[in-house]
mmCIF file of C-alpha atoms in Angstrom:
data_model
loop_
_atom_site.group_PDB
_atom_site.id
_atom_site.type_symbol
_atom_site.label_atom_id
_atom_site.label_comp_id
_atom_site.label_asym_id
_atom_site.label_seq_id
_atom_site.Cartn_x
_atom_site.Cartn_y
_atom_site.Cartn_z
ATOM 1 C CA UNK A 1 46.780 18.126 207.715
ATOM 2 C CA UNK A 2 45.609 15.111 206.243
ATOM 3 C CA UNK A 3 46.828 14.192 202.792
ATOM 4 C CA UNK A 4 44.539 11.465 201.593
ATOM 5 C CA UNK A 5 40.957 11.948 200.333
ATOM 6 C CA UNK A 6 38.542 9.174 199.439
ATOM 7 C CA UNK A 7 36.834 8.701 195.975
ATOM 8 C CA UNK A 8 34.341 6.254 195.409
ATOM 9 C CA UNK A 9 34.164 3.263 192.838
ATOM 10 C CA UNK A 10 31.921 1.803 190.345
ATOM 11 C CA UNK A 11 32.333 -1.041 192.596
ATOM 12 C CA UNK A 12 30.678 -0.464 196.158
ATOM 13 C CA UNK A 13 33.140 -2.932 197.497
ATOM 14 C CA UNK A 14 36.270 -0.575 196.583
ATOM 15 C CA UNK A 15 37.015 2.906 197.325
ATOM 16 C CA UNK A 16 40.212 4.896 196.944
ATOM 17 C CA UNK A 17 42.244 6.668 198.978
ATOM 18 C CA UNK A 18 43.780 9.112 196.759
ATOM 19 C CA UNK A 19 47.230 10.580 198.240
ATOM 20 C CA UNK A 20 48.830 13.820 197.165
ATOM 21 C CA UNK A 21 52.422 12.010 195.850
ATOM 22 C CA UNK A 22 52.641 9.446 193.374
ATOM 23 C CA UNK A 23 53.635 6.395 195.618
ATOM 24 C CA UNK A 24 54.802 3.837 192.995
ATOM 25 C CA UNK A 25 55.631 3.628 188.862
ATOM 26 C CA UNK A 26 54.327 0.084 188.879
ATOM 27 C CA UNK A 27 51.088 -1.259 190.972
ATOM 28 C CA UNK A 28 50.823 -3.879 193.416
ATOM 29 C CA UNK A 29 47.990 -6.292 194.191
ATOM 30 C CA UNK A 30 47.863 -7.704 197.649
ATOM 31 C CA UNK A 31 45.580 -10.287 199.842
ATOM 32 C CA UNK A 32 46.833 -12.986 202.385
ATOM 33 C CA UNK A 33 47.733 -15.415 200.141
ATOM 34 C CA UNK A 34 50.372 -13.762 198.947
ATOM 35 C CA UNK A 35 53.420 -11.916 200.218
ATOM 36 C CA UNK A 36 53.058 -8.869 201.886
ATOM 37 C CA UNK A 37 56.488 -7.704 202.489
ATOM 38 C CA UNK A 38 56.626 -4.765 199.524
ATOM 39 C CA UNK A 39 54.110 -2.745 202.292
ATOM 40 C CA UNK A 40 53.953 -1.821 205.354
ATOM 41 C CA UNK A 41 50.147 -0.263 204.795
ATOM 42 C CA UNK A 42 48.747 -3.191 203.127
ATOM 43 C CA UNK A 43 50.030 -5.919 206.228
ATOM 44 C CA UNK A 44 48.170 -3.587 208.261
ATOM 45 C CA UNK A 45 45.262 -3.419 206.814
ATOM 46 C CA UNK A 46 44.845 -6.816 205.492
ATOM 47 C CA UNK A 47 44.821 -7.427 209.674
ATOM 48 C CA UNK A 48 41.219 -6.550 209.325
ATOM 49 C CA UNK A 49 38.980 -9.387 208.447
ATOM 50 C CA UNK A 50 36.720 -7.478 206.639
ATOM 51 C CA UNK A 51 39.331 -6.476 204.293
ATOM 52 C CA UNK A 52 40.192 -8.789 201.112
ATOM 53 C CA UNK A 53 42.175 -6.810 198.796
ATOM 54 C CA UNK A 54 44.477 -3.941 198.547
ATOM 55 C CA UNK A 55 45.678 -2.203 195.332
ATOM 56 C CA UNK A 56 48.264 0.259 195.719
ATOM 57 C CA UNK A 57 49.334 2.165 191.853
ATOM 58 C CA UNK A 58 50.049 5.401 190.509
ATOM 59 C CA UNK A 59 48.861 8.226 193.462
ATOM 60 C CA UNK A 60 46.363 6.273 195.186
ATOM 61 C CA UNK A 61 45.252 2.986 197.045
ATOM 62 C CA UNK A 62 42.156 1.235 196.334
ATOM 63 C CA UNK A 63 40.884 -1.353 199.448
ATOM 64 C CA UNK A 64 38.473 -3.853 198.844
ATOM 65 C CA UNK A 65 35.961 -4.830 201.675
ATOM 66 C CA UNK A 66 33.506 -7.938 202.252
ATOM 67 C CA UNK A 67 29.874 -7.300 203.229
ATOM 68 C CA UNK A 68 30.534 -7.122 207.004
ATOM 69 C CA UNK A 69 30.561 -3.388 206.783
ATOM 70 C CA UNK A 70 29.574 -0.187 205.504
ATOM 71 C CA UNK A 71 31.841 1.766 204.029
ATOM 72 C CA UNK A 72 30.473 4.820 206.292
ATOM 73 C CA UNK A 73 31.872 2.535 209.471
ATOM 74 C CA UNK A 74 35.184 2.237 208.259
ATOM 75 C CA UNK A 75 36.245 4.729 205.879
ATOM 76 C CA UNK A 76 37.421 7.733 207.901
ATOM 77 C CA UNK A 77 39.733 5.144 210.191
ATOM 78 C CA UNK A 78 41.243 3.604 207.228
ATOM 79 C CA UNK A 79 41.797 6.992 206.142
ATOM 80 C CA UNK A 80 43.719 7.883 209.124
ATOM 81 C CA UNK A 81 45.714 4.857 208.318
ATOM 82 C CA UNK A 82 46.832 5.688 204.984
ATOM 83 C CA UNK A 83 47.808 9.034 206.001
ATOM 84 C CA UNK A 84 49.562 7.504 208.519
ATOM 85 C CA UNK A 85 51.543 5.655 206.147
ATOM 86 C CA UNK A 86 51.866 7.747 203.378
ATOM 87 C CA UNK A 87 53.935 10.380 206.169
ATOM 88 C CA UNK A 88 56.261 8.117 207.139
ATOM 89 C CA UNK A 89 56.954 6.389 203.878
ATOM 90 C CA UNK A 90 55.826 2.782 204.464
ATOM 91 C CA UNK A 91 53.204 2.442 201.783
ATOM 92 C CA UNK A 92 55.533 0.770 199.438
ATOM 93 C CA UNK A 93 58.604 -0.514 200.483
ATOM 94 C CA UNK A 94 60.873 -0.732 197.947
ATOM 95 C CA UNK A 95 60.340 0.080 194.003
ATOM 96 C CA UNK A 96 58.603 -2.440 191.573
ATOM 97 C CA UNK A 97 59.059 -3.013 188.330
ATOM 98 C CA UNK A 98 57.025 -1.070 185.860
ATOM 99 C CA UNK A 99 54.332 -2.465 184.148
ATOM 100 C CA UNK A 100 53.577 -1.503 180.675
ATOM 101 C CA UNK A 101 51.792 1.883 179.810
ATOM 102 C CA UNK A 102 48.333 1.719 180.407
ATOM 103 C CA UNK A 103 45.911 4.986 179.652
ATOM 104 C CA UNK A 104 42.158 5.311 179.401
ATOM 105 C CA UNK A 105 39.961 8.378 178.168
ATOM 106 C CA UNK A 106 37.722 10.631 180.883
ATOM 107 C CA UNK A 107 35.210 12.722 180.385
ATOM 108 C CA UNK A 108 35.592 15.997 183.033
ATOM 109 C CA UNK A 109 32.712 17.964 184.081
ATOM 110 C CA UNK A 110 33.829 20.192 180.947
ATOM 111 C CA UNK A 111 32.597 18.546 177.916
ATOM 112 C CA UNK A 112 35.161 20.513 175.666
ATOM 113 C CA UNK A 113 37.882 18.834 177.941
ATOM 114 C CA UNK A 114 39.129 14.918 178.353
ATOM 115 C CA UNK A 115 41.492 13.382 180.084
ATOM 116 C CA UNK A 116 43.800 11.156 179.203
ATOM 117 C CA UNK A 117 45.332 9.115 182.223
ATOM 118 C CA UNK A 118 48.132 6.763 182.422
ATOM 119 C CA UNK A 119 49.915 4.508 185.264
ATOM 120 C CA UNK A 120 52.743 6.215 185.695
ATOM 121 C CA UNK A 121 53.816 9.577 186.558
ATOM 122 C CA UNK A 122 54.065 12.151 183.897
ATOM 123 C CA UNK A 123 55.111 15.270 185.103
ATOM 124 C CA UNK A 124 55.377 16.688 189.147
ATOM 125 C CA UNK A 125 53.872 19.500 188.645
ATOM 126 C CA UNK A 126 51.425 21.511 186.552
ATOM 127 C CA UNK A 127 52.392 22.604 182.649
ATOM 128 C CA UNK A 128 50.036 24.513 180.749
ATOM 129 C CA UNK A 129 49.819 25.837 176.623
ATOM 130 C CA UNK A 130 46.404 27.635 175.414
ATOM 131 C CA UNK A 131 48.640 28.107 171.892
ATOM 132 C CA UNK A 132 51.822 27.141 169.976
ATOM 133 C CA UNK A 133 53.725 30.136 170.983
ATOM 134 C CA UNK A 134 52.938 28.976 174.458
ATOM 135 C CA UNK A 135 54.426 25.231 174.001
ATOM 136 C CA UNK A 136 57.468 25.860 173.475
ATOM 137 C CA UNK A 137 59.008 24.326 176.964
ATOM 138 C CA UNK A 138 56.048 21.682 176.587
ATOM 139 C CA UNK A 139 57.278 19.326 173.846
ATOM 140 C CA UNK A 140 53.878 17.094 174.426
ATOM 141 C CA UNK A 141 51.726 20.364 173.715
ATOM 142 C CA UNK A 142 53.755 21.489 171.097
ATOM 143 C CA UNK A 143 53.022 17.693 169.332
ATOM 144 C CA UNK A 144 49.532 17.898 170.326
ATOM 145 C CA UNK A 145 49.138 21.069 168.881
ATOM 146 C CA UNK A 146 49.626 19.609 164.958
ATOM 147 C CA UNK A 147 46.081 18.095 165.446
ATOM 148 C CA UNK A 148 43.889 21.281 164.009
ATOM 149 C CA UNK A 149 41.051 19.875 166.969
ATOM 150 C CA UNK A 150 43.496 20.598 169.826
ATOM 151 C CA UNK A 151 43.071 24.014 171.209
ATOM 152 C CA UNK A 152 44.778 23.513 174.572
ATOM 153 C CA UNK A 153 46.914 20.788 176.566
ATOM 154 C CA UNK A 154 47.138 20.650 180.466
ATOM 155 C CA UNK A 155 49.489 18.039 181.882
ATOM 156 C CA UNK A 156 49.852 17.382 185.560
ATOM 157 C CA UNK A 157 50.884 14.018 187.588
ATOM 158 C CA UNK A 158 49.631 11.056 185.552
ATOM 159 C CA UNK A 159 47.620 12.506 183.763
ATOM 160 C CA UNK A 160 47.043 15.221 180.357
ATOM 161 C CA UNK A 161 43.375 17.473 179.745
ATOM 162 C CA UNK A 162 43.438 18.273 176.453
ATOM 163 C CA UNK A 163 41.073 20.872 175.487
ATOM 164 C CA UNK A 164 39.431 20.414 171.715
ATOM 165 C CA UNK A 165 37.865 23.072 169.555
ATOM 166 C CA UNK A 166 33.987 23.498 169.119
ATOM 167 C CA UNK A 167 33.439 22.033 166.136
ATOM 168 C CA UNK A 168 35.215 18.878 167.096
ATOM 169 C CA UNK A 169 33.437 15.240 167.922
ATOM 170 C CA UNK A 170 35.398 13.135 170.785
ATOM 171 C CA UNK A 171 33.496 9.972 169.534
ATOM 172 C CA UNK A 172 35.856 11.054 166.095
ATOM 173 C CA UNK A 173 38.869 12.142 167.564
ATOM 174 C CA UNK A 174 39.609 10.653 171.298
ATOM 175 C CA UNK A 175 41.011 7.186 170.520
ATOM 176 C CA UNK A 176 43.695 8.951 167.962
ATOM 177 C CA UNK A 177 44.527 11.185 170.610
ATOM 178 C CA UNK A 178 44.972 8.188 173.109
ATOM 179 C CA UNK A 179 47.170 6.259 170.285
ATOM 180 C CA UNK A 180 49.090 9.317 169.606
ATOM 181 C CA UNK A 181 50.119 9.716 173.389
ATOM 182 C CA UNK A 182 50.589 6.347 174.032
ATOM 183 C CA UNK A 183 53.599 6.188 171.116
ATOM 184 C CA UNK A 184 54.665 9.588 172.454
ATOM 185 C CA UNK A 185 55.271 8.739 176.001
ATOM 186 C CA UNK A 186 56.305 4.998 175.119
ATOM 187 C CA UNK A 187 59.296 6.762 173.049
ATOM 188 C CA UNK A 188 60.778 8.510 176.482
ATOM 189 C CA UNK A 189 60.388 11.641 174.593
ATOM 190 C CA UNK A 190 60.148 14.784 177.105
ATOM 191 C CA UNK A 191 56.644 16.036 177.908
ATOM 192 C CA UNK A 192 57.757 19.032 179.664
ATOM 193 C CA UNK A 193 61.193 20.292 179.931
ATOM 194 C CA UNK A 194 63.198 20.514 182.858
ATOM 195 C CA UNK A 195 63.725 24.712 182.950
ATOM 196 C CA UNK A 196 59.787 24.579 182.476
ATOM 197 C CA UNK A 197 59.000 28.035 184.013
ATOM 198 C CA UNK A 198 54.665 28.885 183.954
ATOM 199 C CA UNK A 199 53.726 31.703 181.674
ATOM 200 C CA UNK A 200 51.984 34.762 183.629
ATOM 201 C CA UNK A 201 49.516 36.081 181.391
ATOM 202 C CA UNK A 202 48.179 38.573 183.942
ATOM 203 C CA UNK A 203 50.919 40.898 185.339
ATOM 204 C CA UNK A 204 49.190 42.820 187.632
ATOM 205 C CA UNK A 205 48.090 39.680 189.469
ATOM 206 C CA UNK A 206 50.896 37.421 188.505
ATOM 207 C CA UNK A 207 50.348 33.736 188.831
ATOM 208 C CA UNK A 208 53.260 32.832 191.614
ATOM 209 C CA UNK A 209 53.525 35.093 194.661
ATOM 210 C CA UNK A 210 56.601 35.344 196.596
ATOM 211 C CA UNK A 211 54.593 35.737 199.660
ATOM 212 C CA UNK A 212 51.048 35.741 200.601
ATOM 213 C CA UNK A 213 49.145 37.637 203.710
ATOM 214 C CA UNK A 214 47.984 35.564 206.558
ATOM 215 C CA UNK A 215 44.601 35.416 205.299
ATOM 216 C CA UNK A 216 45.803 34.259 201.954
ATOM 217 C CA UNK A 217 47.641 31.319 203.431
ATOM 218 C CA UNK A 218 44.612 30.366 205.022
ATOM 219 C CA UNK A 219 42.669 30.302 201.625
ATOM 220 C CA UNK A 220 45.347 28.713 200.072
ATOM 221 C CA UNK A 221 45.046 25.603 203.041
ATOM 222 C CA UNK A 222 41.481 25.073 202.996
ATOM 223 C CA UNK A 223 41.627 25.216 199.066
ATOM 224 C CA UNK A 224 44.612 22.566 199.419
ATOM 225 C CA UNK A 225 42.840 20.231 201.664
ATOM 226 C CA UNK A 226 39.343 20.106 200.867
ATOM 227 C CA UNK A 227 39.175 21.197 196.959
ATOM 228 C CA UNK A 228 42.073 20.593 194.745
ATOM 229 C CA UNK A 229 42.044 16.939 195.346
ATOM 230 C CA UNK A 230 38.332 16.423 193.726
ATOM 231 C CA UNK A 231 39.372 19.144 191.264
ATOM 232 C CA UNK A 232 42.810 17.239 189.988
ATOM 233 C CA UNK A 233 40.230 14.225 189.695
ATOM 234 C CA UNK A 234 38.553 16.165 186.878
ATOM 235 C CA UNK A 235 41.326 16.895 185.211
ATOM 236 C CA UNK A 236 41.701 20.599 185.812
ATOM 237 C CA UNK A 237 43.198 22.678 189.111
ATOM 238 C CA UNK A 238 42.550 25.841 191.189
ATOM 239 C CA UNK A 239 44.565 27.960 193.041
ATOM 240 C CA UNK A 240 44.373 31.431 194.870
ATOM 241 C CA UNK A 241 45.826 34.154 192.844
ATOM 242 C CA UNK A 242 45.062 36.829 195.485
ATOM 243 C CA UNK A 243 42.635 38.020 197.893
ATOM 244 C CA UNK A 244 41.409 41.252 197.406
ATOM 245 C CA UNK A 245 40.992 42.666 201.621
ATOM 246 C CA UNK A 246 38.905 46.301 200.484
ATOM 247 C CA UNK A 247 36.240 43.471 198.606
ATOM 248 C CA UNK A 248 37.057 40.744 200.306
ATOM 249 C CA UNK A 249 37.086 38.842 197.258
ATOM 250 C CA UNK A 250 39.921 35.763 196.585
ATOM 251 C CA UNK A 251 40.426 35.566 192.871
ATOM 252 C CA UNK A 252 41.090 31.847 191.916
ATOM 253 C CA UNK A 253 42.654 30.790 188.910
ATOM 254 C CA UNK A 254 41.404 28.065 187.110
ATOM 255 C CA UNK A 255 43.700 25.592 185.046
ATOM 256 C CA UNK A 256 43.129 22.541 182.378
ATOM 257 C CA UNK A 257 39.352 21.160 182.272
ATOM 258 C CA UNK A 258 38.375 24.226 185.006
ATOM 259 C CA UNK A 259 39.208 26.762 182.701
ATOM 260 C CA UNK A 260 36.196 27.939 180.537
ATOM 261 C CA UNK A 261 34.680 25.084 182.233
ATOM 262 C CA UNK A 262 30.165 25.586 181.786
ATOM 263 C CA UNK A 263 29.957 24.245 185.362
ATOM 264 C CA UNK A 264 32.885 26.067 186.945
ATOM 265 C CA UNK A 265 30.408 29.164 187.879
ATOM 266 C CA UNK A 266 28.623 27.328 189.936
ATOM 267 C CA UNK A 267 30.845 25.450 191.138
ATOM 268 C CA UNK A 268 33.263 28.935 192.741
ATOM 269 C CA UNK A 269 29.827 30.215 193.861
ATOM 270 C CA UNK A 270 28.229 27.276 195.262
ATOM 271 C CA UNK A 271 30.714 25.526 196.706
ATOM 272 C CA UNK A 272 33.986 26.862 196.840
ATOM 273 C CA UNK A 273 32.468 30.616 198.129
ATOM 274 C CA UNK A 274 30.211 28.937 200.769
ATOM 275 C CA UNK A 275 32.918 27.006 201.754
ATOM 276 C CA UNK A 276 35.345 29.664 202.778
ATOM 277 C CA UNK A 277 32.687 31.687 203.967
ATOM 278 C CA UNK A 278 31.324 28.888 206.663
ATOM 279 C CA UNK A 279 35.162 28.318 207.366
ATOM 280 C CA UNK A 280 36.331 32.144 207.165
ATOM 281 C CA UNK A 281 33.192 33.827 208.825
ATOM 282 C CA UNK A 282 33.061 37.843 208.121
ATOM 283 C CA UNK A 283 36.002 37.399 205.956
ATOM 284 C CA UNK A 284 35.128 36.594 202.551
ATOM 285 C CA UNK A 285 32.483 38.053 200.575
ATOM 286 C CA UNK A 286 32.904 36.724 196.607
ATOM 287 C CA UNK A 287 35.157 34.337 194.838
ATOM 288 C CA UNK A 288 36.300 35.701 191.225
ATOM 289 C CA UNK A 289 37.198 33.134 188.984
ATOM 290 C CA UNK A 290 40.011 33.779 186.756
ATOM 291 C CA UNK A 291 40.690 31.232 184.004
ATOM 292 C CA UNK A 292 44.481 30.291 183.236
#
């Protein structure tokens, strides 16, 4: 299974290949001027004349191409190649120093949710708080939650959704959000403690199996591959809860900018639900959304 996906650029010069493991705490800039013995990936590529640049940061690495070719020519190799790479450990040879704190503001496909995103690894894993009470083992939500705007916090990887209330402007309140995080994170504090165990609001269909059904593991690999890396890219995440064999239904939960999400609706019936049905013919019928 392949464990890169590619996201385009504002630039149509660079895309990303986004990997599922946060490769370095720094970033590197390479070409063939300079040196190119921090990665194995980027001599490689930089073998290719029609390649001038590659960035490798944070979870993903961004190449940058000349005119020679399309993108459409060349992406799916270079894919390969990263894959490749990422497997046997060779994308970054040794660690690099960390550059400062960096994080920008990003609108997700919810606009009651943004996403604050950083260049460095936050948490490995997925914390969640919809309340106080809920925040307790999440010391950045439980901070976040003294702004009367912030009604709930998602942190996962390098990144944290943060969820504001109705009534509430992001023009007004999105840069003191940013300022407050950057101080927070710049003062080591803990964003989520280490005996951080996920809250199961549902009991009858609790959030973590201990096993899943053939079928279910097969849900749970095609929503791996193909979904939850454009999903994480929004700021949100979506995973099978269960799938119901007498309705053939898989109930998905939704997490950070998903949950509530306008869009989301269409998004389960559209795309996710035609998806496993094309790839899981006869055995699917409905996906039931089920927000976190």
């Amino acid at each position: 299974m392949l464990r890169v996906y590619l996201e385009n650029t504002t630039n149509p010069h660079i895309m990303k290949f986004v990997c599922d493991e946060t490769l370095t705490a720094g970033s590197l800039e390479l070409d063939r001027n300079g040196s190119l013995e921090d990665s194995l990936l980027a001599q490689e590529l930089l073998d290719f004349p029609f390649i001038s640049k590659v960035y490798i940061t944070a979870n993903f690495v961004a190449i940058q191409k000349t005119d020679v070719v399309d993108w459409e020519m060349v992406a799916d190799d270079l894919k390969a190649i990263v894959d490749k790479h990422l497997k046997d450990g060779t994308i970054v040879m040794r660690a690099q120093s960390q550059d400062p704190l960096t994080m920008y503001a990003e609108m997700t496909p919810n606009p009651a949710v943004m996403k604050f995103v950083t260049n460095k690894l936050l948490f490995d894993g997925m914390a969640e708080a919809k309340s106080i009470d809920e925040a307790t083992q999440i010391p950045v939500a439980e901070a976040l939650f003294s702004f009367p705007y912030v009604k709930e916090v998602f942190v996962a990887d390098n990144y944290i959704s943060i969820t504001k209330v109705a009534d509430a402007d992001w023009n007004e309140i999105a840069l003191e959000l940013r300022y407050f995080l950057l101080e927070f994170i710049q003062a080591d504090k803990k964003l989520v403690e280490d005996n951080f165990v996920p809250i199961h609001r549902n009991t009858e269909n609790p959030y973590v199996k201990e096993s899943f059904t053939d079928i279910e593991v097969e849900i749970k690999n095609i929503i791996a591959e193909y979904i939850q890396p454009a999903v994480a890219g929004d700021g949100g995440n979506i995973e099978l809860i269960e799938f119901d064999e007498s309705s053939k239904t898989a109930k998905m939960l939704l997490q950070g900018a998903c949950s509530g999400c306008p869009s989301s609706t269409i998004t389960l019936k559209n795309g996710i639900e035609t998806m496993l049905k094309e790839m899981l013919p006869g055995r699917i019928e409905s996906v039931e959304a089920i927000n976190g």
